[in-house]
Amino acid sequence: MSSSVIGRCHFGVEAAGTKRRTAVWRSPRAAVIPSFHLPMRSYEVKNRTFAEDIKALRLITAIKTPYLPDGRFDLEAYDALVNLQIENGAEGVIVGGTTGEGQLMSWDEHIMLIGHTVNCFGGSIKVIGNTGSNSTREAIHATEQGFAVGMHAALHINPYYGKTSIEGMISHFESVLPMGPTIIYNVPSRTGQDIPPRVIQTLAESPNLAGVKECVGNDRVKQYTSNGLVVWSGNDDECHDSRWDHGAAGVISVTSNLVPGLMRELMFGGKNPALNSKVMPLVEWLFHEPNPIALNTALAQLGVVRPVFRLPYVPLTRAKREVFVKIVKEIGRENFIGERDVQVLDDDDFVLLGRY
């Protein structure tokens, strides 16, 4: 073997008549470049929407995902739902959130639905993709894909079930914030862990933090808004007071799936306790069982989606379906989406799917 070959050896093999060479290990450079997210290197994608554009939104609907009898997305019904939101004044939709059953979707389904919504409606309404996860790796990957298909902002929850420390929570969010406008979602009743204010204050240093969807209550909302942070109420029963008494920008709403016009009036029309009281029986009915059980049932009763449920969600009991019919009549059928008369529906009308 020639000395020139031996001189290139990485592991310092000693040969007769040569000096031993000690290899110097160097770390892979690409692996230590911070925020090295290849899908986000296009300025066209990164600059499509700024955090300030998201901060201006007042009514954001956590949109329902409807299904066909075989469990696939019913995109025709979905498009009709989104169109009704646009026509009735909603300014944004959360795609694949808790209400949209992102937790029951594959990531392929999830990103496809975000891209479909952007392609069909992105010029008329802001599309906010729920690309959060309890796995930082998954959250990074899904958020890269979501922005690559054109979503205007991301919704991110703190790691649930396998909870982490405060420092871990900050690192988790800081891994996705550089990609684009982001709303942080705090709902301890689902995650089992509150996002404390000091986490949000740290994240607020990023220009991409659009704001917080806050479900803890109006005291927390007031704490943030007093410090100049943008907050959307995550509780429909509190959103009127959040908006007009505590400085919230608006609401990320479940109820607006059903009565978008009334919810818009609550967010834009000034303080209106009478209207708020009128809507409360519907709100209370919607959240008597974990969301989105009642919403799915209601939309089926209104005839705007097929009565198909992906398990583990099942429809409300017949007695509660009968209550919904009364609520619709009291509030006024004209205030609800759809054109058919509200129906009670029989138990046998519903399709429950464990495999799809």
Coordinates of C-alpha atoms in Angstrom, one line a residue:
M1 CA 0.0 0.0 0.0
S2 CA 1.4 3.4 -0.9
S3 CA 2.1 6.0 1.7
S4 CA -0.4 8.4 -0.1
V5 CA -3.1 5.9 0.6
I6 CA -2.1 5.4 4.2
G7 CA -2.0 9.1 4.7
R8 CA -5.8 9.3 4.0
C9 CA -6.7 6.6 6.5
H10 CA -9.3 7.8 9.0
F11 CA -8.4 5.4 11.9
G12 CA -4.7 5.8 12.1
V13 CA -3.6 2.3 10.9
E14 CA 0.1 2.0 11.6
A15 CA 2.3 0.8 8.8
A16 CA 6.0 0.1 8.6
G17 CA 8.0 3.2 8.0
T18 CA 5.1 5.6 8.7
K19 CA 4.0 7.7 11.7
R20 CA 0.6 6.9 13.3
R21 CA -2.1 9.4 12.3
T22 CA -4.8 10.2 14.9
A23 CA -8.2 10.7 13.4
V24 CA -10.1 13.9 14.5
W25 CA -13.9 13.3 14.7
R26 CA -16.1 16.1 13.4
S27 CA -19.8 16.4 14.0
P28 CA -22.1 16.4 11.0
R29 CA -22.6 20.1 10.2
A30 CA -26.1 19.9 8.9
A31 CA -27.3 18.2 12.1
V32 CA -26.4 21.2 14.3
I33 CA -27.8 24.0 12.1
P34 CA -30.8 25.4 14.1
S35 CA -34.2 25.5 12.4
F36 CA -32.9 23.7 9.4
H37 CA -36.4 23.0 7.9
L38 CA -35.9 22.4 4.2
P39 CA -39.6 22.6 3.2
M40 CA -39.8 26.1 4.7
R41 CA -36.8 27.7 2.7
S42 CA -39.1 29.1 0.1
Y43 CA -39.8 32.8 0.8
E44 CA -43.1 32.5 -1.1
V45 CA -44.4 30.0 1.4
K46 CA -42.8 31.6 4.5
N47 CA -44.1 35.1 3.8
R48 CA -47.6 34.1 2.5
T49 CA -49.1 35.2 5.8
F50 CA -47.7 37.1 8.8
A51 CA -48.5 36.7 12.4
E52 CA -50.2 40.1 12.3
D53 CA -52.7 38.9 9.8
I54 CA -53.7 36.1 12.1
K55 CA -53.9 38.4 15.1
A56 CA -56.6 40.4 13.4
L57 CA -59.0 37.5 13.2
R58 CA -62.1 37.7 15.5
L59 CA -64.2 34.6 14.6
I60 CA -62.4 31.3 13.9
T61 CA -64.4 28.1 13.5
A62 CA -63.0 24.8 14.6
I63 CA -64.5 23.1 11.6
K64 CA -66.1 19.7 11.6
T65 CA -64.8 16.9 9.4
P66 CA -67.8 14.9 7.8
Y67 CA -67.5 11.3 6.6
L68 CA -68.9 9.0 4.0
P69 CA -70.4 5.7 5.1
D70 CA -67.1 3.9 4.4
G71 CA -65.3 6.3 6.7
R72 CA -63.5 8.4 4.1
F73 CA -63.8 12.2 4.2
D74 CA -67.0 13.5 2.7
L75 CA -65.4 16.4 0.8
E76 CA -68.6 17.6 -0.8
A77 CA -70.2 18.1 2.6
Y78 CA -67.0 19.5 4.0
D79 CA -66.8 22.1 1.2
A80 CA -70.4 23.1 1.9
L81 CA -69.7 23.5 5.6
V82 CA -66.7 25.8 4.9
N83 CA -68.7 27.8 2.4
L84 CA -71.4 28.4 4.9
Q85 CA -68.8 29.7 7.4
I86 CA -67.4 32.1 4.8
E87 CA -70.9 33.3 3.8
N88 CA -71.8 33.9 7.5
G89 CA -68.7 35.9 8.4
A90 CA -66.2 33.5 9.9
E91 CA -62.6 34.7 9.1
G92 CA -60.7 31.5 9.8
V93 CA -61.0 27.8 10.2
I94 CA -59.1 25.3 12.3
V95 CA -58.6 22.2 10.2
G96 CA -58.2 18.9 11.9
G97 CA -58.4 20.2 15.4
T98 CA -60.2 18.4 18.3
T99 CA -63.6 19.4 16.8
G100 CA -62.4 18.2 13.3
E101 CA -61.2 15.0 14.8
G102 CA -57.6 15.3 13.8
Q103 CA -56.8 12.8 16.5
L104 CA -58.7 10.2 14.5
M105 CA -56.8 11.0 11.2
S106 CA -53.7 9.6 9.7
W107 CA -51.1 12.3 9.0
D108 CA -51.7 11.7 5.2
E109 CA -55.4 12.5 5.7
H110 CA -54.6 15.5 7.9
I111 CA -52.2 17.2 5.5
M112 CA -54.5 16.4 2.5
L113 CA -57.4 18.1 4.2
I114 CA -55.3 21.2 5.0
G115 CA -54.1 21.4 1.4
H116 CA -57.6 20.8 0.1
T117 CA -59.0 23.6 2.3
V118 CA -56.2 26.0 1.2
N119 CA -56.7 25.2 -2.5
C120 CA -60.5 25.7 -2.4
F121 CA -60.9 28.4 0.1
G122 CA -57.5 29.9 1.0
G123 CA -58.3 33.2 -0.8
S124 CA -61.5 33.7 1.2
I125 CA -60.7 32.5 4.7
K126 CA -57.5 31.9 6.8
V127 CA -56.7 28.2 7.0
I128 CA -55.1 27.3 10.3
G129 CA -53.8 23.7 10.4
N130 CA -53.7 21.7 13.6
T131 CA -50.3 20.2 13.2
G132 CA -49.5 19.9 16.9
S133 CA -48.5 16.6 18.5
N134 CA -47.2 15.2 21.8
S135 CA -44.2 14.1 19.8
T136 CA -41.9 17.0 18.8
R137 CA -40.6 15.0 15.9
E138 CA -44.2 14.6 14.5
A139 CA -45.1 18.2 15.2
I140 CA -42.1 19.4 13.3
H141 CA -42.8 17.1 10.3
A142 CA -46.5 17.8 10.2
T143 CA -45.9 21.6 10.4
E144 CA -43.4 21.5 7.6
Q145 CA -45.9 19.7 5.5
G146 CA -48.8 22.0 6.5
F147 CA -46.9 25.2 5.5
A148 CA -45.6 23.5 2.4
V149 CA -49.2 22.9 1.2
G150 CA -50.1 26.5 2.0
M151 CA -51.7 26.8 5.4
H152 CA -51.7 30.3 6.8
A153 CA -50.9 29.4 10.4
A154 CA -50.4 26.4 12.7
L155 CA -52.2 25.4 15.9
H156 CA -50.0 23.8 18.5
I157 CA -50.9 22.0 21.7
N158 CA -48.5 21.2 24.5
P159 CA -47.4 17.5 24.8
Y160 CA -50.2 15.5 26.3
Y161 CA -50.3 12.2 28.2
G162 CA -46.5 11.9 28.1
K163 CA -46.1 15.3 29.8
T164 CA -42.9 17.2 29.9
S165 CA -41.1 19.8 32.1
I166 CA -41.6 23.5 31.6
E167 CA -38.2 23.6 29.9
G168 CA -39.2 20.7 27.7
M169 CA -42.5 22.5 26.8
I170 CA -40.6 25.6 25.8
S171 CA -38.2 23.6 23.6
H172 CA -41.1 21.8 22.0
F173 CA -42.8 25.0 20.9
E174 CA -39.5 26.6 19.9
S175 CA -38.9 23.7 17.5
V176 CA -42.0 24.7 15.4
L177 CA -42.3 28.5 15.9
P178 CA -39.7 29.4 13.3
M179 CA -41.8 27.8 10.5
G180 CA -44.6 30.4 10.4
P181 CA -47.4 32.1 12.3
T182 CA -48.5 29.9 15.2
I183 CA -51.3 29.8 17.8
I184 CA -50.6 28.0 21.0
Y185 CA -53.5 26.0 22.4
N186 CA -53.9 25.7 26.1
V187 CA -56.6 23.2 27.2
P188 CA -55.5 21.4 30.5
S189 CA -58.8 19.4 30.6
R190 CA -57.6 17.5 27.6
T191 CA -53.8 17.6 27.9
G192 CA -53.6 17.1 31.7
Q193 CA -51.1 20.0 31.9
D194 CA -51.5 23.7 32.0
I195 CA -49.2 26.0 29.9
P196 CA -48.2 28.5 32.5
P197 CA -47.8 32.2 31.6
R198 CA -44.0 32.1 31.9
V199 CA -43.9 29.7 28.9
I200 CA -46.0 32.0 26.8
Q201 CA -44.0 35.0 27.9
T202 CA -40.8 33.2 26.7
L203 CA -42.4 32.2 23.4
A204 CA -43.7 35.8 22.8
E205 CA -40.1 36.7 21.9
S206 CA -40.8 35.0 18.6
P207 CA -42.3 37.2 15.9
N208 CA -44.3 34.1 14.7
L209 CA -46.3 33.8 17.9
A210 CA -49.7 35.0 16.7
G211 CA -51.4 34.4 20.1
V212 CA -53.0 31.9 22.4
K213 CA -56.2 29.9 22.4
E214 CA -56.9 29.9 26.1
C215 CA -59.3 27.6 27.8
V216 CA -58.4 28.2 31.5
G217 CA -60.7 31.1 31.9
N218 CA -61.1 34.9 31.7
D219 CA -58.7 35.7 34.5
R220 CA -55.9 34.2 32.4
V221 CA -57.2 35.9 29.3
K222 CA -57.1 39.3 31.1
Q223 CA -53.5 38.5 32.4
Y224 CA -52.3 38.1 28.8
T225 CA -54.2 40.9 27.1
S226 CA -53.0 43.3 29.8
N227 CA -49.5 42.5 28.7
G228 CA -50.3 43.0 25.0
L229 CA -50.6 39.4 24.0
V230 CA -53.3 38.3 21.6
V231 CA -55.8 35.7 23.0
W232 CA -58.8 33.9 21.6
S233 CA -61.2 32.4 24.0
G234 CA -61.4 28.6 23.7
N235 CA -64.6 28.5 25.7
D236 CA -67.8 29.4 23.8
D237 CA -69.6 29.9 27.1
E238 CA -67.1 32.6 28.1
C239 CA -66.3 34.2 24.7
H240 CA -68.7 37.1 24.9
D241 CA -67.3 38.3 28.2
S242 CA -63.7 37.5 27.1
R243 CA -64.1 39.7 24.0
W244 CA -65.9 42.7 25.6
D245 CA -64.7 42.7 29.2
H246 CA -61.3 41.1 29.1
G247 CA -59.7 42.2 25.9
A248 CA -59.7 38.9 23.9
A249 CA -59.3 39.2 20.2
G250 CA -62.2 36.9 19.6
V251 CA -63.1 33.2 19.8
I252 CA -62.0 29.9 18.3
S253 CA -65.5 28.4 18.3
V254 CA -67.3 25.1 18.1
T255 CA -70.8 26.6 18.2
S256 CA -70.1 28.7 15.1
N257 CA -70.3 25.4 13.1
L258 CA -74.0 25.6 13.7
V259 CA -74.8 29.3 14.1
P260 CA -71.9 31.2 12.5
G261 CA -74.0 34.4 12.0
L262 CA -74.9 34.6 15.7
M263 CA -71.4 34.0 16.8
R264 CA -70.1 36.7 14.4
E265 CA -72.6 39.1 15.9
L266 CA -71.3 38.3 19.4
M267 CA -67.7 39.0 18.3
F268 CA -68.3 42.1 16.1
G269 CA -71.6 43.7 17.2
G270 CA -70.6 45.1 20.6
K271 CA -71.6 43.9 24.0
N272 CA -74.8 42.0 23.7
P273 CA -75.7 40.0 26.9
A274 CA -79.2 39.3 25.5
L275 CA -77.9 37.5 22.4
N276 CA -75.3 35.8 24.6
S277 CA -78.1 34.5 26.8
K278 CA -80.1 33.4 23.8
V279 CA -77.2 31.2 22.6
M280 CA -76.3 29.7 26.0
P281 CA -78.7 26.8 25.9
L282 CA -77.2 25.6 22.7
V283 CA -73.6 26.0 24.1
E284 CA -74.5 24.1 27.2
W285 CA -76.1 21.3 25.2
L286 CA -73.0 21.1 22.9
F287 CA -70.6 20.6 25.8
H288 CA -72.7 18.3 28.1
E289 CA -70.6 15.4 26.6
P290 CA -67.0 15.8 25.4
N291 CA -66.7 17.7 22.1
P292 CA -67.3 16.8 19.2
I293 CA -70.0 14.3 20.2
A294 CA -72.9 16.7 20.4
L295 CA -71.7 18.8 17.4
N296 CA -71.5 15.7 15.2
T297 CA -75.0 14.7 16.3
A298 CA -76.4 18.1 15.7
L299 CA -75.0 18.5 12.2
A300 CA -76.5 15.1 11.3
Q301 CA -79.9 16.2 12.7
L302 CA -79.7 19.3 10.6
G303 CA -79.1 17.2 7.5
V304 CA -75.8 18.9 6.5
V305 CA -73.6 15.9 7.2
R306 CA -74.2 12.1 7.0
P307 CA -74.8 10.5 10.4
V308 CA -71.5 8.7 10.3
F309 CA -69.2 8.5 13.4
R310 CA -65.7 7.4 13.6
L311 CA -65.3 5.5 16.9
P312 CA -64.8 6.1 19.8
Y313 CA -67.4 8.9 19.2
V314 CA -71.0 7.8 19.3
P315 CA -74.2 10.0 18.9
L316 CA -76.0 11.5 21.8
T317 CA -79.0 9.6 23.2
R318 CA -82.4 10.0 21.6
A319 CA -83.6 12.1 24.6
K320 CA -80.8 14.6 24.0
R321 CA -81.5 14.6 20.3
E322 CA -85.0 15.6 21.1
V323 CA -83.7 18.5 23.3
F324 CA -81.7 19.7 20.4
V325 CA -84.8 20.0 18.2
K326 CA -86.4 22.2 20.9
I327 CA -83.3 24.4 21.1
V328 CA -83.3 24.9 17.4
K329 CA -87.0 26.0 17.4
E330 CA -86.4 28.3 20.4
I331 CA -83.4 30.0 18.8
G332 CA -84.9 29.9 15.3
R333 CA -84.2 27.5 12.5
E334 CA -83.2 30.4 10.3
N335 CA -80.2 31.0 12.5
F336 CA -78.7 27.5 11.9
I337 CA -76.9 26.3 8.9
G338 CA -78.6 24.0 6.3
E339 CA -82.0 24.1 4.8
R340 CA -83.7 20.9 5.9
D341 CA -86.0 20.7 8.9
V342 CA -84.3 19.5 12.0
Q343 CA -84.8 15.8 12.7
V344 CA -84.5 13.7 15.8
L345 CA -83.2 10.7 13.9
D346 CA -83.5 7.1 15.0
D347 CA -80.6 5.1 16.6
D348 CA -80.5 2.9 13.5
D349 CA -79.8 6.0 11.3
F350 CA -76.3 6.3 12.6
V351 CA -73.3 4.5 11.3
L352 CA -70.4 3.8 13.7
L353 CA -67.1 2.9 12.3
G354 CA -64.2 1.2 14.1
R355 CA -62.2 0.6 10.9
Y356 CA -62.1 3.0 8.0

